[in-house]
JSON list of C-alpha atoms in Angstrom, two decimals:
[
{"chain": "W", "resi": 1, "resn": "UNK", "atom": "CA", "xyz": [75.70, 105.11, 149.60]},
{"chain": "W", "resi": 2, "resn": "UNK", "atom": "CA", "xyz": [79.17, 106.04, 148.42]},
{"chain": "W", "resi": 3, "resn": "UNK", "atom": "CA", "xyz": [82.30, 104.44, 149.85]},
{"chain": "W", "resi": 4, "resn": "UNK", "atom": "CA", "xyz": [83.34, 107.60, 151.66]},
{"chain": "W", "resi": 5, "resn": "UNK", "atom": "CA", "xyz": [79.91, 107.84, 153.29]},
{"chain": "W", "resi": 6, "resn": "UNK", "atom": "CA", "xyz": [80.15, 104.28, 154.57]},
{"chain": "W", "resi": 7, "resn": "UNK", "atom": "CA", "xyz": [83.68, 104.98, 155.79]},
{"chain": "W", "resi": 8, "resn": "UNK", "atom": "CA", "xyz": [82.77, 108.11, 157.76]},
{"chain": "W", "resi": 9, "resn": "UNK", "atom": "CA", "xyz": [79.51, 106.74, 159.18]},
{"chain": "W", "resi": 10, "resn": "UNK", "atom": "CA", "xyz": [80.98, 103.31, 160.00]},
{"chain": "W", "resi": 11, "resn": "UNK", "atom": "CA", "xyz": [84.03, 104.63, 161.84]},
{"chain": "W", "resi": 12, "resn": "UNK", "atom": "CA", "xyz": [81.91, 107.24, 163.64]},
{"chain": "W", "resi": 13, "resn": "UNK", "atom": "CA", "xyz": [79.41, 104.57, 164.71]},
{"chain": "W", "resi": 14, "resn": "UNK", "atom": "CA", "xyz": [82.15, 102.23, 165.94]},
{"chain": "W", "resi": 15, "resn": "UNK", "atom": "CA", "xyz": [83.94, 104.89, 167.93]},
{"chain": "W", "resi": 16, "resn": "UNK", "atom": "CA", "xyz": [80.68, 106.16, 169.48]},
{"chain": "W", "resi": 17, "resn": "UNK", "atom": "CA", "xyz": [79.41, 102.72, 170.47]},
{"chain": "W", "resi": 18, "resn": "UNK", "atom": "CA", "xyz": [82.68, 101.23, 171.75]},
{"chain": "W", "resi": 19, "resn": "UNK", "atom": "CA", "xyz": [84.40, 104.39, 173.09]},
{"chain": "W", "resi": 20, "resn": "UNK", "atom": "CA", "xyz": [87.99, 103.01, 173.30]},
{"chain": "W", "resi": 21, "resn": "UNK", "atom": "CA", "xyz": [89.77, 103.76, 176.57]},
{"chain": "W", "resi": 22, "resn": "UNK", "atom": "CA", "xyz": [93.43, 103.60, 175.45]},
{"chain": "W", "resi": 23, "resn": "UNK", "atom": "CA", "xyz": [95.44, 104.85, 172.48]},
{"chain": "W", "resi": 24, "resn": "UNK", "atom": "CA", "xyz": [96.04, 101.32, 171.20]},
{"chain": "W", "resi": 25, "resn": "UNK", "atom": "CA", "xyz": [92.30, 100.56, 171.40]},
{"chain": "W", "resi": 26, "resn": "UNK", "atom": "CA", "xyz": [91.50, 103.81, 169.62]},
{"chain": "W", "resi": 27, "resn": "UNK", "atom": "CA", "xyz": [93.90, 103.03, 166.77]},
{"chain": "W", "resi": 28, "resn": "UNK", "atom": "CA", "xyz": [92.60, 99.48, 166.47]},
{"chain": "W", "resi": 29, "resn": "UNK", "atom": "CA", "xyz": [89.03, 100.78, 166.47]},
{"chain": "W", "resi": 30, "resn": "UNK", "atom": "CA", "xyz": [89.70, 103.26, 163.66]},
{"chain": "W", "resi": 31, "resn": "UNK", "atom": "CA", "xyz": [91.57, 100.73, 161.55]},
{"chain": "W", "resi": 32, "resn": "UNK", "atom": "CA", "xyz": [89.15, 97.85, 162.01]},
{"chain": "W", "resi": 33, "resn": "UNK", "atom": "CA", "xyz": [86.06, 100.03, 161.57]},
{"chain": "W", "resi": 34, "resn": "UNK", "atom": "CA", "xyz": [87.48, 101.44, 158.34]},
{"chain": "W", "resi": 35, "resn": "UNK", "atom": "CA", "xyz": [87.67, 97.93, 156.90]},
{"chain": "W", "resi": 36, "resn": "UNK", "atom": "CA", "xyz": [84.35, 96.77, 158.38]},
{"chain": "W", "resi": 37, "resn": "UNK", "atom": "CA", "xyz": [82.53, 99.82, 157.04]},
{"chain": "W", "resi": 38, "resn": "UNK", "atom": "CA", "xyz": [83.36, 99.08, 153.38]},
{"chain": "W", "resi": 39, "resn": "UNK", "atom": "CA", "xyz": [83.92, 95.31, 153.18]},
{"chain": "W", "resi": 40, "resn": "UNK", "atom": "CA", "xyz": [80.28, 94.65, 152.22]},
{"chain": "W", "resi": 41, "resn": "UNK", "atom": "CA", "xyz": [80.76, 96.38, 148.88]},
{"chain": "W", "resi": 42, "resn": "UNK", "atom": "CA", "xyz": [83.15, 93.80, 147.48]},
{"chain": "W", "resi": 43, "resn": "UNK", "atom": "CA", "xyz": [79.97, 92.41, 145.90]},
{"chain": "W", "resi": 44, "resn": "UNK", "atom": "CA", "xyz": [79.47, 95.43, 143.63]},
{"chain": "W", "resi": 45, "resn": "UNK", "atom": "CA", "xyz": [78.55, 94.04, 140.21]},
{"chain": "W", "resi": 46, "resn": "UNK", "atom": "CA", "xyz": [78.71, 97.18, 138.09]},
{"chain": "W", "resi": 47, "resn": "UNK", "atom": "CA", "xyz": [81.49, 97.92, 135.61]},
{"chain": "W", "resi": 48, "resn": "UNK", "atom": "CA", "xyz": [83.56, 99.59, 138.34]},
{"chain": "W", "resi": 49, "resn": "UNK", "atom": "CA", "xyz": [83.53, 96.50, 140.61]},
{"chain": "W", "resi": 50, "resn": "UNK", "atom": "CA", "xyz": [87.26, 95.90, 140.09]},
{"chain": "W", "resi": 51, "resn": "UNK", "atom": "CA", "xyz": [87.95, 99.51, 141.07]},
{"chain": "W", "resi": 52, "resn": "UNK", "atom": "CA", "xyz": [85.82, 99.09, 144.19]},
{"chain": "W", "resi": 53, "resn": "UNK", "atom": "CA", "xyz": [87.67, 95.89, 145.14]},
{"chain": "W", "resi": 54, "resn": "UNK", "atom": "CA", "xyz": [91.00, 97.62, 144.55]},
{"chain": "W", "resi": 55, "resn": "UNK", "atom": "CA", "xyz": [89.97, 100.49, 146.83]},
{"chain": "W", "resi": 56, "resn": "UNK", "atom": "CA", "xyz": [88.97, 98.09, 149.63]},
{"chain": "W", "resi": 57, "resn": "UNK", "atom": "CA", "xyz": [92.22, 96.13, 149.20]},
{"chain": "W", "resi": 58, "resn": "UNK", "atom": "CA", "xyz": [94.32, 99.31, 149.27]},
{"chain": "W", "resi": 59, "resn": "UNK", "atom": "CA", "xyz": [92.45, 100.60, 152.33]},
{"chain": "W", "resi": 60, "resn": "UNK", "atom": "CA", "xyz": [93.08, 97.30, 154.13]},
{"chain": "W", "resi": 61, "resn": "UNK", "atom": "CA", "xyz": [96.81, 97.43, 153.35]},
{"chain": "W", "resi": 62, "resn": "UNK", "atom": "CA", "xyz": [97.02, 101.08, 154.41]},
{"chain": "W", "resi": 63, "resn": "UNK", "atom": "CA", "xyz": [95.30, 100.31, 157.72]},
{"chain": "W", "resi": 64, "resn": "UNK", "atom": "CA", "xyz": [97.67, 97.44, 158.46]},
{"chain": "W", "resi": 65, "resn": "UNK", "atom": "CA", "xyz": [100.70, 99.55, 157.48]},
{"chain": "W", "resi": 66, "resn": "UNK", "atom": "CA", "xyz": [99.52, 102.47, 159.64]},
{"chain": "W", "resi": 67, "resn": "UNK", "atom": "CA", "xyz": [98.99, 100.22, 162.68]},
{"chain": "W", "resi": 68, "resn": "UNK", "atom": "CA", "xyz": [102.40, 98.59, 162.22]},
{"chain": "W", "resi": 69, "resn": "UNK", "atom": "CA", "xyz": [104.03, 102.01, 161.88]},
{"chain": "W", "resi": 70, "resn": "UNK", "atom": "CA", "xyz": [102.30, 103.32, 165.02]},
{"chain": "W", "resi": 71, "resn": "UNK", "atom": "CA", "xyz": [103.44, 100.26, 166.95]},
{"chain": "W", "resi": 72, "resn": "UNK", "atom": "CA", "xyz": [107.03, 100.58, 165.67]},
{"chain": "W", "resi": 73, "resn": "UNK", "atom": "CA", "xyz": [107.29, 104.34, 166.14]},
{"chain": "W", "resi": 74, "resn": "UNK", "atom": "CA", "xyz": [105.40, 104.87, 169.40]},
{"chain": "W", "resi": 75, "resn": "UNK", "atom": "CA", "xyz": [105.05, 101.37, 170.91]},
{"chain": "W", "resi": 76, "resn": "UNK", "atom": "CA", "xyz": [101.34, 101.87, 171.54]},
{"chain": "W", "resi": 77, "resn": "UNK", "atom": "CA", "xyz": [100.83, 98.33, 172.87]},
{"chain": "W", "resi": 78, "resn": "UNK", "atom": "CA", "xyz": [99.21, 96.58, 169.91]},
{"chain": "W", "resi": 79, "resn": "UNK", "atom": "CA", "xyz": [101.91, 93.88, 169.68]},
{"chain": "W", "resi": 80, "resn": "UNK", "atom": "CA", "xyz": [101.64, 93.08, 173.40]},
{"chain": "W", "resi": 81, "resn": "UNK", "atom": "CA", "xyz": [97.87, 92.75, 173.18]},
{"chain": "W", "resi": 82, "resn": "UNK", "atom": "CA", "xyz": [98.12, 90.57, 170.09]},
{"chain": "W", "resi": 83, "resn": "UNK", "atom": "CA", "xyz": [100.67, 88.25, 171.72]},
{"chain": "W", "resi": 84, "resn": "UNK", "atom": "CA", "xyz": [98.45, 88.00, 174.80]},
{"chain": "W", "resi": 85, "resn": "UNK", "atom": "CA", "xyz": [95.16, 87.29, 173.02]},
{"chain": "W", "resi": 86, "resn": "UNK", "atom": "CA", "xyz": [96.03, 85.69, 169.67]},
{"chain": "W", "resi": 87, "resn": "UNK", "atom": "CA", "xyz": [98.75, 83.81, 167.79]},
{"chain": "W", "resi": 88, "resn": "UNK", "atom": "CA", "xyz": [100.30, 83.60, 164.33]},
{"chain": "W", "resi": 89, "resn": "UNK", "atom": "CA", "xyz": [98.51, 80.28, 163.73]},
{"chain": "W", "resi": 90, "resn": "UNK", "atom": "CA", "xyz": [95.11, 81.74, 164.61]},
{"chain": "W", "resi": 91, "resn": "UNK", "atom": "CA", "xyz": [95.89, 84.80, 162.49]},
{"chain": "W", "resi": 92, "resn": "UNK", "atom": "CA", "xyz": [96.80, 82.72, 159.44]},
{"chain": "W", "resi": 93, "resn": "UNK", "atom": "CA", "xyz": [93.82, 80.35, 159.66]},
{"chain": "W", "resi": 94, "resn": "UNK", "atom": "CA", "xyz": [91.33, 83.14, 160.36]},
{"chain": "W", "resi": 95, "resn": "UNK", "atom": "CA", "xyz": [92.73, 85.32, 157.58]},
{"chain": "W", "resi": 96, "resn": "UNK", "atom": "CA", "xyz": [92.32, 82.47, 155.07]},
{"chain": "W", "resi": 97, "resn": "UNK", "atom": "CA", "xyz": [88.75, 81.91, 156.27]},
{"chain": "W", "resi": 98, "resn": "UNK", "atom": "CA", "xyz": [88.06, 85.65, 155.94]},
{"chain": "W", "resi": 99, "resn": "UNK", "atom": "CA", "xyz": [89.36, 85.61, 152.36]},
{"chain": "W", "resi": 100, "resn": "UNK", "atom": "CA", "xyz": [87.26, 82.55, 151.60]},
{"chain": "W", "resi": 101, "resn": "UNK", "atom": "CA", "xyz": [84.04, 84.14, 152.86]},
{"chain": "W", "resi": 102, "resn": "UNK", "atom": "CA", "xyz": [84.80, 87.38, 151.01]},
{"chain": "W", "resi": 103, "resn": "UNK", "atom": "CA", "xyz": [85.53, 85.46, 147.80]},
{"chain": "W", "resi": 104, "resn": "UNK", "atom": "CA", "xyz": [82.17, 83.73, 148.13]},
{"chain": "W", "resi": 105, "resn": "UNK", "atom": "CA", "xyz": [80.47, 87.06, 148.84]},
{"chain": "W", "resi": 106, "resn": "UNK", "atom": "CA", "xyz": [82.17, 88.80, 145.93]},
{"chain": "W", "resi": 107, "resn": "UNK", "atom": "CA", "xyz": [80.43, 86.41, 143.54]},
{"chain": "W", "resi": 108, "resn": "UNK", "atom": "CA", "xyz": [76.95, 86.95, 145.00]},
{"chain": "W", "resi": 109, "resn": "UNK", "atom": "CA", "xyz": [74.59, 89.68, 143.75]},
{"chain": "W", "resi": 110, "resn": "UNK", "atom": "CA", "xyz": [75.07, 93.16, 145.20]},
{"chain": "W", "resi": 111, "resn": "UNK", "atom": "CA", "xyz": [73.33, 93.73, 148.55]},
{"chain": "W", "resi": 112, "resn": "UNK", "atom": "CA", "xyz": [72.72, 90.05, 149.09]},
{"chain": "W", "resi": 113, "resn": "UNK", "atom": "CA", "xyz": [75.10, 87.83, 151.12]},
{"chain": "W", "resi": 114, "resn": "UNK", "atom": "CA", "xyz": [77.69, 90.50, 151.96]},
{"chain": "W", "resi": 115, "resn": "UNK", "atom": "CA", "xyz": [74.90, 92.77, 153.24]},
{"chain": "W", "resi": 116, "resn": "UNK", "atom": "CA", "xyz": [73.21, 90.10, 155.36]},
{"chain": "W", "resi": 117, "resn": "UNK", "atom": "CA", "xyz": [73.06, 89.13, 159.03]},
{"chain": "W", "resi": 118, "resn": "UNK", "atom": "CA", "xyz": [74.64, 85.71, 158.28]},
{"chain": "W", "resi": 119, "resn": "UNK", "atom": "CA", "xyz": [77.66, 87.43, 156.70]},
{"chain": "W", "resi": 120, "resn": "UNK", "atom": "CA", "xyz": [77.88, 89.85, 159.62]},
{"chain": "W", "resi": 121, "resn": "UNK", "atom": "CA", "xyz": [77.90, 87.01, 162.15]},
{"chain": "W", "resi": 122, "resn": "UNK", "atom": "CA", "xyz": [80.31, 84.80, 160.18]},
{"chain": "W", "resi": 123, "resn": "UNK", "atom": "CA", "xyz": [82.83, 87.56, 159.42]},
{"chain": "W", "resi": 124, "resn": "UNK", "atom": "CA", "xyz": [82.65, 88.94, 162.97]},
{"chain": "W", "resi": 125, "resn": "UNK", "atom": "CA", "xyz": [83.33, 85.43, 164.27]},
{"chain": "W", "resi": 126, "resn": "UNK", "atom": "CA", "xyz": [86.36, 85.14, 162.00]},
{"chain": "W", "resi": 127, "resn": "UNK", "atom": "CA", "xyz": [87.60, 88.55, 163.15]},
{"chain": "W", "resi": 128, "resn": "UNK", "atom": "CA", "xyz": [87.29, 87.25, 166.71]},
{"chain": "W", "resi": 129, "resn": "UNK", "atom": "CA", "xyz": [89.61, 84.44, 165.70]},
{"chain": "W", "resi": 130, "resn": "UNK", "atom": "CA", "xyz": [92.12, 86.95, 164.32]},
{"chain": "W", "resi": 131, "resn": "UNK", "atom": "CA", "xyz": [92.11, 89.18, 167.40]},
{"chain": "W", "resi": 132, "resn": "UNK", "atom": "CA", "xyz": [89.12, 89.21, 169.82]},
{"chain": "W", "resi": 133, "resn": "UNK", "atom": "CA", "xyz": [89.47, 92.92, 170.67]},
{"chain": "W", "resi": 134, "resn": "UNK", "atom": "CA", "xyz": [88.70, 93.85, 167.05]},
{"chain": "W", "resi": 135, "resn": "UNK", "atom": "CA", "xyz": [85.29, 92.16, 166.97]},
{"chain": "W", "resi": 136, "resn": "UNK", "atom": "CA", "xyz": [83.03, 94.95, 168.33]},
{"chain": "W", "resi": 137, "resn": "UNK", "atom": "CA", "xyz": [84.67, 97.56, 166.08]},
{"chain": "W", "resi": 138, "resn": "UNK", "atom": "CA", "xyz": [84.19, 95.40, 163.00]},
{"chain": "W", "resi": 139, "resn": "UNK", "atom": "CA", "xyz": [80.65, 94.35, 163.94]},
{"chain": "W", "resi": 140, "resn": "UNK", "atom": "CA", "xyz": [79.36, 97.89, 164.50]},
{"chain": "W", "resi": 141, "resn": "UNK", "atom": "CA", "xyz": [80.99, 99.27, 161.35]},
{"chain": "W", "resi": 142, "resn": "UNK", "atom": "CA", "xyz": [79.69, 96.50, 159.09]},
{"chain": "W", "resi": 143, "resn": "UNK", "atom": "CA", "xyz": [76.22, 96.71, 160.65]},
{"chain": "W", "resi": 144, "resn": "UNK", "atom": "CA", "xyz": [76.16, 100.46, 159.99]},
{"chain": "W", "resi": 145, "resn": "UNK", "atom": "CA", "xyz": [76.88, 99.76, 156.31]},
{"chain": "W", "resi": 146, "resn": "UNK", "atom": "CA", "xyz": [73.92, 97.41, 156.07]},
{"chain": "W", "resi": 147, "resn": "UNK", "atom": "CA", "xyz": [71.59, 99.80, 157.91]},
{"chain": "W", "resi": 148, "resn": "UNK", "atom": "CA", "xyz": [72.29, 102.92, 155.88]},
{"chain": "W", "resi": 149, "resn": "UNK", "atom": "CA", "xyz": [72.09, 100.94, 152.63]},
{"chain": "W", "resi": 150, "resn": "UNK", "atom": "CA", "xyz": [68.48, 100.19, 153.58]},
{"chain": "W", "resi": 151, "resn": "UNK", "atom": "CA", "xyz": [67.72, 103.88, 152.97]},
{"chain": "W", "resi": 152, "resn": "UNK", "atom": "CA", "xyz": [68.24, 103.29, 149.24]},
{"chain": "W", "resi": 153, "resn": "UNK", "atom": "CA", "xyz": [65.77, 102.13, 146.61]},
{"chain": "W", "resi": 154, "resn": "UNK", "atom": "CA", "xyz": [67.32, 98.68, 146.13]},
{"chain": "W", "resi": 155, "resn": "UNK", "atom": "CA", "xyz": [66.50, 95.94, 148.62]},
{"chain": "W", "resi": 156, "resn": "UNK", "atom": "CA", "xyz": [69.09, 94.74, 151.12]},
{"chain": "W", "resi": 157, "resn": "UNK", "atom": "CA", "xyz": [68.70, 90.97, 151.55]},
{"chain": "W", "resi": 158, "resn": "UNK", "atom": "CA", "xyz": [69.31, 91.07, 155.27]},
{"chain": "W", "resi": 159, "resn": "UNK", "atom": "CA", "xyz": [68.22, 87.44, 155.79]},
{"chain": "W", "resi": 160, "resn": "UNK", "atom": "CA", "xyz": [70.13, 85.90, 152.88]},
{"chain": "W", "resi": 161, "resn": "UNK", "atom": "CA", "xyz": [69.61, 83.33, 151.36]},
{"chain": "W", "resi": 162, "resn": "UNK", "atom": "CA", "xyz": [65.94, 84.29, 151.65]},
{"chain": "W", "resi": 163, "resn": "UNK", "atom": "CA", "xyz": [64.75, 86.49, 148.79]},
{"chain": "W", "resi": 164, "resn": "UNK", "atom": "CA", "xyz": [63.20, 88.90, 151.30]},
{"chain": "W", "resi": 165, "resn": "UNK", "atom": "CA", "xyz": [64.84, 92.33, 151.32]},
{"chain": "W", "resi": 166, "resn": "UNK", "atom": "CA", "xyz": [64.42, 95.70, 153.02]},
{"chain": "W", "resi": 167, "resn": "UNK", "atom": "CA", "xyz": [64.41, 99.07, 151.29]},
{"chain": "W", "resi": 168, "resn": "UNK", "atom": "CA", "xyz": [63.04, 102.28, 152.79]},
{"chain": "W", "resi": 169, "resn": "UNK", "atom": "CA", "xyz": [62.98, 103.98, 149.36]},
{"chain": "W", "resi": 170, "resn": "UNK", "atom": "CA", "xyz": [64.24, 107.29, 150.75]},
{"chain": "W", "resi": 171, "resn": "UNK", "atom": "CA", "xyz": [67.22, 108.18, 148.58]},
{"chain": "W", "resi": 172, "resn": "UNK", "atom": "CA", "xyz": [69.65, 107.34, 145.80]},
{"chain": "W", "resi": 173, "resn": "UNK", "atom": "CA", "xyz": [73.03, 105.84, 146.62]},
{"chain": "W", "resi": 174, "resn": "UNK", "atom": "CA", "xyz": [75.02, 108.94, 145.63]},
{"chain": "W", "resi": 175, "resn": "UNK", "atom": "CA", "xyz": [72.45, 111.66, 146.22]},
{"chain": "W", "resi": 176, "resn": "UNK", "atom": "CA", "xyz": [72.17, 114.47, 148.78]},
{"chain": "W", "resi": 177, "resn": "UNK", "atom": "CA", "xyz": [71.30, 112.10, 151.64]},
{"chain": "W", "resi": 178, "resn": "UNK", "atom": "CA", "xyz": [74.57, 110.25, 151.10]},
{"chain": "W", "resi": 179, "resn": "UNK", "atom": "CA", "xyz": [76.48, 113.54, 151.16]},
{"chain": "W", "resi": 180, "resn": "UNK", "atom": "CA", "xyz": [74.68, 114.67, 154.31]},
{"chain": "W", "resi": 181, "resn": "UNK", "atom": "CA", "xyz": [75.48, 111.37, 156.03]},
{"chain": "W", "resi": 182, "resn": "UNK", "atom": "CA", "xyz": [79.13, 111.67, 154.98]},
{"chain": "W", "resi": 183, "resn": "UNK", "atom": "CA", "xyz": [79.50, 115.12, 156.56]},
{"chain": "W", "resi": 184, "resn": "UNK", "atom": "CA", "xyz": [77.51, 114.12, 159.65]},
{"chain": "W", "resi": 185, "resn": "UNK", "atom": "CA", "xyz": [79.69, 111.05, 160.13]},
{"chain": "W", "resi": 186, "resn": "UNK", "atom": "CA", "xyz": [82.83, 113.13, 159.67]},
{"chain": "W", "resi": 187, "resn": "UNK", "atom": "CA", "xyz": [81.65, 115.69, 162.22]},
{"chain": "W", "resi": 188, "resn": "UNK", "atom": "CA", "xyz": [80.75, 113.05, 164.81]},
{"chain": "W", "resi": 189, "resn": "UNK", "atom": "CA", "xyz": [84.00, 111.17, 164.20]},
{"chain": "W", "resi": 190, "resn": "UNK", "atom": "CA", "xyz": [86.08, 114.33, 164.63]},
{"chain": "W", "resi": 191, "resn": "UNK", "atom": "CA", "xyz": [84.27, 115.34, 167.82]},
{"chain": "W", "resi": 192, "resn": "UNK", "atom": "CA", "xyz": [84.59, 111.86, 169.33]},
{"chain": "W", "resi": 193, "resn": "UNK", "atom": "CA", "xyz": [88.28, 111.67, 168.45]},
{"chain": "W", "resi": 194, "resn": "UNK", "atom": "CA", "xyz": [88.96, 114.93, 170.24]},
{"chain": "W", "resi": 195, "resn": "UNK", "atom": "CA", "xyz": [86.90, 113.85, 173.24]},
{"chain": "W", "resi": 196, "resn": "UNK", "atom": "CA", "xyz": [88.55, 110.42, 173.53]},
{"chain": "W", "resi": 197, "resn": "UNK", "atom": "CA", "xyz": [92.08, 111.78, 173.06]},
{"chain": "W", "resi": 198, "resn": "UNK", "atom": "CA", "xyz": [91.39, 114.35, 175.77]},
{"chain": "W", "resi": 199, "resn": "UNK", "atom": "CA", "xyz": [90.07, 111.61, 178.09]},
{"chain": "W", "resi": 200, "resn": "UNK", "atom": "CA", "xyz": [93.03, 109.31, 177.37]},
{"chain": "W", "resi": 201, "resn": "UNK", "atom": "CA", "xyz": [95.70, 111.96, 177.96]},
{"chain": "W", "resi": 202, "resn": "UNK", "atom": "CA", "xyz": [94.24, 114.42, 180.44]},
{"chain": "W", "resi": 203, "resn": "UNK", "atom": "CA", "xyz": [91.77, 112.55, 182.66]}
]
């Protein structure tokens, strides 16, 4: 699937499953799910792998910048929650561990370690160390990436390091199914955003 498909489906899945109750939770959900939905593809081994890595890096920086701006401009409560549940030390150590795991995954074959249950559990555990509230958003988004990649013709090695892989052989990565999933994810995400914003502000 294309990056934009993973992004729309992953964020839609995270927001539907977790249904954040406050504005700060909603913003954290969107930001964390955006990263979780595409992080698996740092292992792309084609000629455009550097471009893919650059896109993921830029998206991560944009998410962090957007969350910092929202906190500075509207004081949505992210800083208070972070101070209550995490610390700079935990953030630094966990971030280094996250980079280490991603560096390892980047050098594995595509749809192997970074598309596996071990990677999902390890990275979700590290995200818990960064900020516990982010864990369900990240977990659901990354899991959605792995699941929809199974629709493709190439195996997803879900139980890495075992050679066993799953492929449903239903579509090509950038074919009409990917486009349909992109628009479906976008529609669900938009509807859920409107619903949750209405519930946060009017109920």
